[in-house]
Amino acid sequence: MGKKLLFIGAGAIGSYLGAFLSRAGHDVTLVDPWAEQVETVRQRGITVTGPHDPFVARPTAVHLNEAARLPRDFEIAFVAMKVYDTAWATQLAVRHLAPDGYVVASENCWPDPIVASVAGARRSVGLIMSKIGVALWKPGQVERGMEKGGNKGHDVFRAGEHDGTITPRTTALAEMLSVIDGAFATDNLWGERWAKLCQNAMGNPVQGMSGLGGLEIASSEVGRAITIQLGAESSRVGLALGYKVPKFGGTTIEQWADANRRETYEKLDRMLTPTSAGGRNWKASMAQDVIKGRKTEIDYMNGHVVTQGRERGVPTPVSAAVVDVVHEVERGARKPAPENIGLALKRAGV
């Protein structure tokens, strides 16, 4: 049976998930502060394109200033904002939940403790979205840029409880999301979350500060160098934290962490090197933010790696340098440019 679903955030991921779930028969309401997006969805719906048949969905769309009038009977609320907006978005979500409803942190970075601080861990579920890239450049038009994971045996969605148990609600949530792509309930929320954080930390800021797309970076020796260094640092921190981290970026966390050995580095470099000139030069979320002139999630992504590394005595010089360069781009003190990659490595002493 269809469920009553609330999305706080109708950007790329909120629109993409909300559109699929609306088409599947759920009662979906999207709330967003972007007025033009809300009005476009109201008038024309959401056009969805990607590695699947295109379609148009027509969920309910509500302006943020109208949200106070929403009922308080939603069964599940998805927080789909930038991670720095998680706290207030969760407060809004909780206000409109049914007594047995819960909040799903459907974001990048490390949002789950923030959601739990507002909603309580009992009413919080984490959702990792692995290897999915979506973009919303124009109101009412959301696009997915990667192949469907389920077609290759990869489960995109991993729903998990904070205490590591697999429960009926995480199992049901995974089943609900399986209309979009492969999904399962995980007993390893924190390990899955760290794997996604590492994957994001390796790619997002490099694109954001360089202005290059993923294919261009992978085709460049210096682009692969900074990718490997960022993957290695975030992996070492994850191991120091004791997380059970699944494979990401094509290999194990142990191999990423071992990148200071020449033999391992060369294997990683070969793995990252494109085998052909084809492929799409996709722009990740941080690159999209820079293009749109928005604040990035750098402090909650690579900045989180740096903070955790400092607390565990794990050096993260490249991550710290990347954070600084992205801050300069955000402030307008530096323009996104390919030479920023070499600058960050130089500052880190690599």
Coordinates of C-alpha atoms in Angstrom, one line a residue:
M1 CA 0.0 0.0 0.0
G2 CA 1.1 3.5 -0.7
K3 CA 2.7 5.5 2.2
K4 CA 2.5 9.1 3.0
L5 CA 6.0 10.5 2.4
L6 CA 7.4 14.0 3.1
F7 CA 10.6 15.3 1.5
I8 CA 12.3 18.2 3.1
G9 CA 14.4 19.2 0.0
A10 CA 13.3 19.1 -3.6
G11 CA 16.7 19.5 -5.1
A12 CA 18.4 16.8 -7.3
I13 CA 18.1 13.8 -5.0
G14 CA 14.8 14.8 -3.3
S15 CA 13.2 15.3 -6.7
Y16 CA 14.6 12.1 -8.2
L17 CA 13.6 9.9 -5.3
G18 CA 10.3 11.7 -4.8
A19 CA 9.4 11.4 -8.5
F20 CA 9.9 7.6 -8.6
L21 CA 8.1 7.0 -5.3
S22 CA 5.2 9.2 -6.5
R23 CA 5.0 7.3 -9.7
A24 CA 5.0 4.1 -7.7
G25 CA 1.8 5.1 -5.9
H26 CA 3.0 6.8 -2.7
D27 CA 1.5 10.1 -1.5
V28 CA 4.6 12.3 -1.9
T29 CA 4.9 15.9 -0.7
L30 CA 8.0 18.0 -1.5
V31 CA 9.0 21.0 0.6
D32 CA 11.7 23.4 -0.7
P33 CA 12.9 27.0 -0.3
W34 CA 13.5 27.4 -4.1
A35 CA 10.3 29.1 -5.1
E36 CA 10.8 28.5 -8.9
Q37 CA 11.3 24.8 -8.4
V38 CA 8.1 24.5 -6.3
E39 CA 6.0 26.5 -8.8
T40 CA 7.4 24.5 -11.8
V41 CA 6.6 21.2 -10.1
R42 CA 3.1 22.4 -9.3
Q43 CA 2.4 23.5 -12.9
R44 CA 4.3 20.9 -14.9
G45 CA 5.5 18.1 -12.5
I46 CA 9.0 16.7 -12.5
T47 CA 10.6 15.5 -15.7
V48 CA 13.0 12.6 -14.9
T49 CA 15.6 11.4 -17.3
G50 CA 18.6 9.0 -17.0
P51 CA 19.5 5.4 -17.7
H52 CA 15.9 4.5 -17.8
D53 CA 12.7 5.5 -19.6
P54 CA 12.0 9.2 -19.1
F55 CA 8.8 10.1 -17.3
V56 CA 6.9 12.9 -15.6
A57 CA 5.7 12.7 -12.0
R58 CA 3.4 15.0 -10.2
P59 CA 4.0 15.0 -6.5
T60 CA 2.6 17.7 -4.2
A61 CA 5.0 20.7 -4.0
V62 CA 5.0 23.1 -1.1
H63 CA 6.9 26.3 -0.5
L64 CA 9.0 26.4 2.7
N65 CA 6.9 29.3 4.1
E66 CA 3.7 27.2 3.6
A67 CA 5.0 24.1 5.4
A68 CA 3.6 25.1 8.8
R69 CA 0.1 24.2 7.4
L70 CA 1.0 20.6 6.5
P71 CA -0.7 17.9 8.5
R72 CA 1.2 15.8 11.1
D73 CA 0.6 12.4 9.8
F74 CA 3.5 11.6 7.5
E75 CA 4.8 8.0 7.9
I76 CA 8.3 8.7 6.6
A77 CA 10.2 12.0 6.2
F78 CA 13.3 12.2 4.0
V79 CA 15.8 14.9 4.8
A80 CA 17.3 15.7 1.4
M81 CA 19.0 19.0 1.9
K82 CA 22.7 20.0 1.9
V83 CA 24.2 18.5 5.1
Y84 CA 24.6 22.0 6.7
D85 CA 20.8 22.4 6.6
T86 CA 20.2 19.0 8.3
A87 CA 19.3 20.3 11.8
W88 CA 16.5 22.7 10.8
A89 CA 15.2 20.4 8.1
T90 CA 15.0 17.5 10.7
Q91 CA 13.1 19.8 13.1
L92 CA 10.6 20.6 10.3
A93 CA 10.3 16.9 9.4
V94 CA 9.7 15.7 13.0
R95 CA 7.0 18.3 13.4
H96 CA 4.9 16.7 10.7
L97 CA 5.5 13.0 11.4
A98 CA 2.9 10.6 12.6
P99 CA 3.6 9.3 16.2
D100 CA 5.3 6.2 14.8
G101 CA 6.9 8.0 11.8
Y102 CA 10.7 8.3 11.3
V103 CA 13.2 10.5 9.6
V104 CA 15.5 9.2 6.8
A105 CA 18.9 11.0 6.4
S106 CA 19.2 10.8 2.6
E107 CA 22.3 13.0 2.3
N108 CA 26.0 12.9 1.7
C109 CA 28.7 13.3 4.4
W110 CA 27.9 12.3 8.0
P111 CA 24.4 13.5 8.7
D112 CA 23.1 10.8 11.0
P113 CA 24.3 12.1 14.4
I114 CA 22.7 15.5 13.5
V115 CA 19.4 13.9 12.6
A116 CA 19.5 11.8 15.8
S117 CA 20.3 14.9 17.9
V118 CA 16.9 16.3 16.8
A119 CA 14.7 13.3 16.2
G120 CA 16.3 10.8 18.5
A121 CA 18.1 7.6 17.3
R122 CA 14.8 5.6 17.6
R123 CA 13.2 7.8 15.0
S124 CA 16.2 8.1 12.7
V125 CA 17.3 5.9 9.8
G126 CA 20.3 6.3 7.7
L127 CA 20.3 6.0 3.9
I128 CA 23.5 5.6 1.9
M129 CA 23.1 6.1 -1.8
S130 CA 26.1 4.5 -3.5
K131 CA 27.2 5.3 -7.0
I132 CA 24.4 7.5 -8.0
G133 CA 24.8 10.9 -9.6
V134 CA 21.9 13.2 -10.2
A135 CA 21.6 16.9 -11.2
L136 CA 19.0 19.5 -11.4
W137 CA 20.1 22.4 -13.5
K138 CA 16.6 23.7 -14.4
P139 CA 13.5 23.8 -12.3
G140 CA 11.4 20.7 -12.7
Q141 CA 14.0 18.7 -14.7
V142 CA 16.1 16.1 -12.8
E143 CA 18.7 14.0 -14.6
R144 CA 20.6 10.9 -13.5
G145 CA 24.0 10.6 -15.0
M146 CA 25.1 7.0 -14.2
E147 CA 24.1 3.6 -15.2
K148 CA 21.6 1.8 -13.0
G149 CA 23.4 -0.2 -10.4
G150 CA 21.0 -3.1 -10.3
N151 CA 21.8 -3.9 -13.9
K152 CA 25.4 -4.7 -12.8
G153 CA 24.6 -6.3 -9.5
H154 CA 25.3 -3.1 -7.5
D155 CA 22.8 -2.1 -4.8
V156 CA 22.6 1.7 -4.8
F157 CA 20.5 2.1 -1.6
R158 CA 21.5 0.8 1.8
A159 CA 19.1 1.6 4.7
G160 CA 20.4 1.2 8.2
E161 CA 19.6 1.6 11.8
H162 CA 21.9 3.4 14.1
D163 CA 22.3 0.4 16.4
G164 CA 23.2 -2.0 13.5
T165 CA 20.1 -4.1 13.7
I166 CA 18.1 -5.0 10.6
T167 CA 14.5 -4.1 11.4
P168 CA 11.1 -4.4 9.6
R169 CA 11.2 -0.7 8.8
T170 CA 14.7 -0.7 7.2
T171 CA 13.7 -3.8 5.2
A172 CA 10.5 -2.1 4.1
L173 CA 12.3 1.1 3.2
A174 CA 14.8 -0.8 1.1
E175 CA 11.9 -2.6 -0.7
M176 CA 10.2 0.7 -1.3
L177 CA 13.4 2.2 -2.9
S178 CA 13.9 -0.9 -5.0
V179 CA 11.5 0.6 -7.6
I180 CA 14.4 3.0 -8.3
D181 CA 17.4 0.7 -8.2
G182 CA 18.9 -2.1 -6.2
A183 CA 18.4 -1.7 -2.4
F184 CA 19.0 -3.6 0.8
A185 CA 18.8 -3.2 4.6
T186 CA 22.3 -3.1 6.1
D187 CA 23.6 -3.9 9.6
N188 CA 26.6 -1.7 8.9
L189 CA 25.4 1.8 8.7
W190 CA 28.6 3.5 9.8
G191 CA 30.9 1.4 7.6
E192 CA 28.6 2.0 4.6
R193 CA 28.5 5.7 5.4
W194 CA 32.3 6.0 5.7
A195 CA 32.7 4.2 2.3
K196 CA 30.4 6.8 0.7
L197 CA 32.2 9.6 2.5
C198 CA 35.5 8.4 1.2
Q199 CA 34.1 8.1 -2.4
N200 CA 32.8 11.7 -2.2
A201 CA 35.9 13.1 -0.6
M202 CA 38.1 11.7 -3.4
G203 CA 36.1 13.2 -6.2
N204 CA 33.7 16.1 -5.2
P205 CA 36.3 18.7 -4.0
V206 CA 38.7 18.0 -6.9
Q207 CA 35.9 18.7 -9.4
G208 CA 34.7 21.7 -7.4
M209 CA 38.1 23.5 -7.2
S210 CA 39.3 22.5 -10.7
G211 CA 36.2 23.1 -12.8
L212 CA 36.9 19.7 -14.4
G213 CA 34.5 16.8 -14.8
G214 CA 35.2 13.3 -13.5
L215 CA 36.5 11.9 -16.8
E216 CA 38.9 14.8 -17.3
I217 CA 40.3 14.3 -13.8
A218 CA 40.8 10.6 -14.3
S219 CA 42.5 11.3 -17.6
S220 CA 45.1 13.5 -15.9
E221 CA 48.1 12.2 -14.0
V222 CA 47.9 14.9 -11.4
G223 CA 44.1 14.4 -11.2
R224 CA 44.7 10.7 -10.4
A225 CA 47.4 11.6 -7.9
I226 CA 45.2 13.8 -5.8
T227 CA 42.4 11.3 -6.0
I228 CA 44.6 8.6 -4.7
Q229 CA 46.0 10.8 -1.9
L230 CA 42.5 11.8 -0.7
G231 CA 41.3 8.2 -0.9
A232 CA 44.4 7.0 1.1
E233 CA 43.9 9.6 3.9
S234 CA 40.2 9.0 4.3
S235 CA 40.8 5.3 4.4
R236 CA 43.5 5.5 7.0
V237 CA 41.2 7.6 9.2
G238 CA 38.3 5.1 8.7
L239 CA 40.6 2.2 9.7
A240 CA 41.7 4.1 12.8
L241 CA 38.0 4.7 13.7
G242 CA 37.5 0.9 13.5
Y243 CA 34.7 0.9 10.9
K244 CA 34.0 -2.1 8.8
V245 CA 34.2 -0.4 5.4
P246 CA 33.0 -2.2 2.3
K247 CA 34.8 -1.7 -1.0
F248 CA 34.6 1.7 -2.7
G249 CA 36.1 3.3 -5.7
G250 CA 36.9 -0.1 -7.2
T251 CA 38.9 -1.7 -4.3
T252 CA 39.3 -2.3 -0.6
I253 CA 39.9 0.3 2.1
E254 CA 43.1 -1.5 3.0
Q255 CA 44.5 -1.0 -0.5
W256 CA 43.6 2.7 -0.6
A257 CA 45.3 3.1 2.8
D258 CA 48.4 1.4 1.4
A259 CA 48.9 3.9 -1.3
N260 CA 52.2 5.2 0.1
R261 CA 53.8 2.0 -1.2
R262 CA 54.9 2.5 -4.8
E263 CA 53.5 -0.9 -6.0
T264 CA 50.1 -0.2 -4.5
Y265 CA 50.1 3.4 -5.8
E266 CA 50.8 2.2 -9.4
K267 CA 48.0 -0.4 -9.2
L268 CA 45.6 2.3 -8.0
D269 CA 46.8 4.7 -10.8
R270 CA 46.2 2.0 -13.4
M271 CA 42.8 1.2 -12.0
L272 CA 41.7 4.9 -12.2
T273 CA 43.1 5.5 -15.7
P274 CA 40.3 5.5 -18.3
T275 CA 40.6 2.7 -20.8
S276 CA 39.0 4.7 -23.6
A277 CA 38.3 8.2 -24.5
G278 CA 34.5 7.6 -24.2
G279 CA 32.3 8.1 -21.2
R280 CA 30.5 11.0 -19.8
N281 CA 32.3 13.9 -18.1
W282 CA 29.8 14.1 -15.2
K283 CA 29.9 16.9 -12.6
A284 CA 29.5 15.8 -9.0
S285 CA 27.4 17.6 -6.4
M286 CA 30.2 19.9 -5.2
A287 CA 31.0 20.9 -8.7
Q288 CA 27.4 21.7 -9.3
D289 CA 27.3 23.8 -6.1
V290 CA 30.4 25.8 -7.2
I291 CA 28.8 26.4 -10.7
K292 CA 25.6 27.7 -9.0
G293 CA 27.5 29.9 -6.6
R294 CA 26.3 27.9 -3.5
K295 CA 28.0 27.0 -0.3
T296 CA 29.7 23.6 -0.6
E297 CA 29.7 20.7 1.9
I298 CA 33.5 20.7 2.1
D299 CA 33.6 21.2 5.9
Y300 CA 31.3 18.2 6.4
M301 CA 33.1 16.0 3.8
N302 CA 36.9 16.4 3.7
G303 CA 36.7 18.6 6.7
H304 CA 35.2 15.7 8.7
V305 CA 38.0 13.5 7.6
V306 CA 40.6 16.1 8.8
T307 CA 38.9 16.5 12.2
Q308 CA 38.6 12.8 12.8
G309 CA 42.1 12.2 11.6
R310 CA 43.4 14.8 14.0
E311 CA 41.6 13.2 16.9
R312 CA 43.0 9.8 16.0
G313 CA 46.5 11.0 15.2
V314 CA 46.2 10.2 11.5
P315 CA 47.9 12.8 9.2
T316 CA 45.6 14.2 6.5
P317 CA 47.7 17.0 4.8
V318 CA 46.2 16.7 1.3
S319 CA 42.6 16.7 2.7
A320 CA 43.4 19.8 4.7
A321 CA 45.0 21.6 1.7
V322 CA 41.9 20.7 -0.4
V323 CA 39.6 22.1 2.3
D324 CA 41.5 25.4 2.2
V325 CA 41.5 25.7 -1.6
V326 CA 37.8 25.0 -1.8
H327 CA 37.2 27.7 0.9
E328 CA 39.1 30.1 -1.3
V329 CA 36.9 29.2 -4.3
E330 CA 33.8 29.7 -2.2
R331 CA 34.9 33.1 -1.0
G332 CA 35.7 34.2 -4.6
A333 CA 39.4 34.6 -3.7
R334 CA 40.3 31.9 -6.3
K335 CA 38.5 30.8 -9.4
P336 CA 38.0 27.1 -10.2
A337 CA 40.9 26.0 -12.4
P338 CA 42.8 22.8 -13.2
E339 CA 46.0 24.3 -11.7
N340 CA 44.3 24.3 -8.2
I341 CA 45.0 20.5 -8.1
G342 CA 48.7 21.0 -8.3
L343 CA 48.5 23.9 -5.8
A344 CA 46.7 21.7 -3.2
L345 CA 49.3 19.0 -3.6
K346 CA 52.1 21.5 -3.3
R347 CA 50.6 23.0 -0.1
A348 CA 50.4 19.5 1.3
G349 CA 54.0 18.8 0.5
V350 CA 53.3 16.0 -1.9

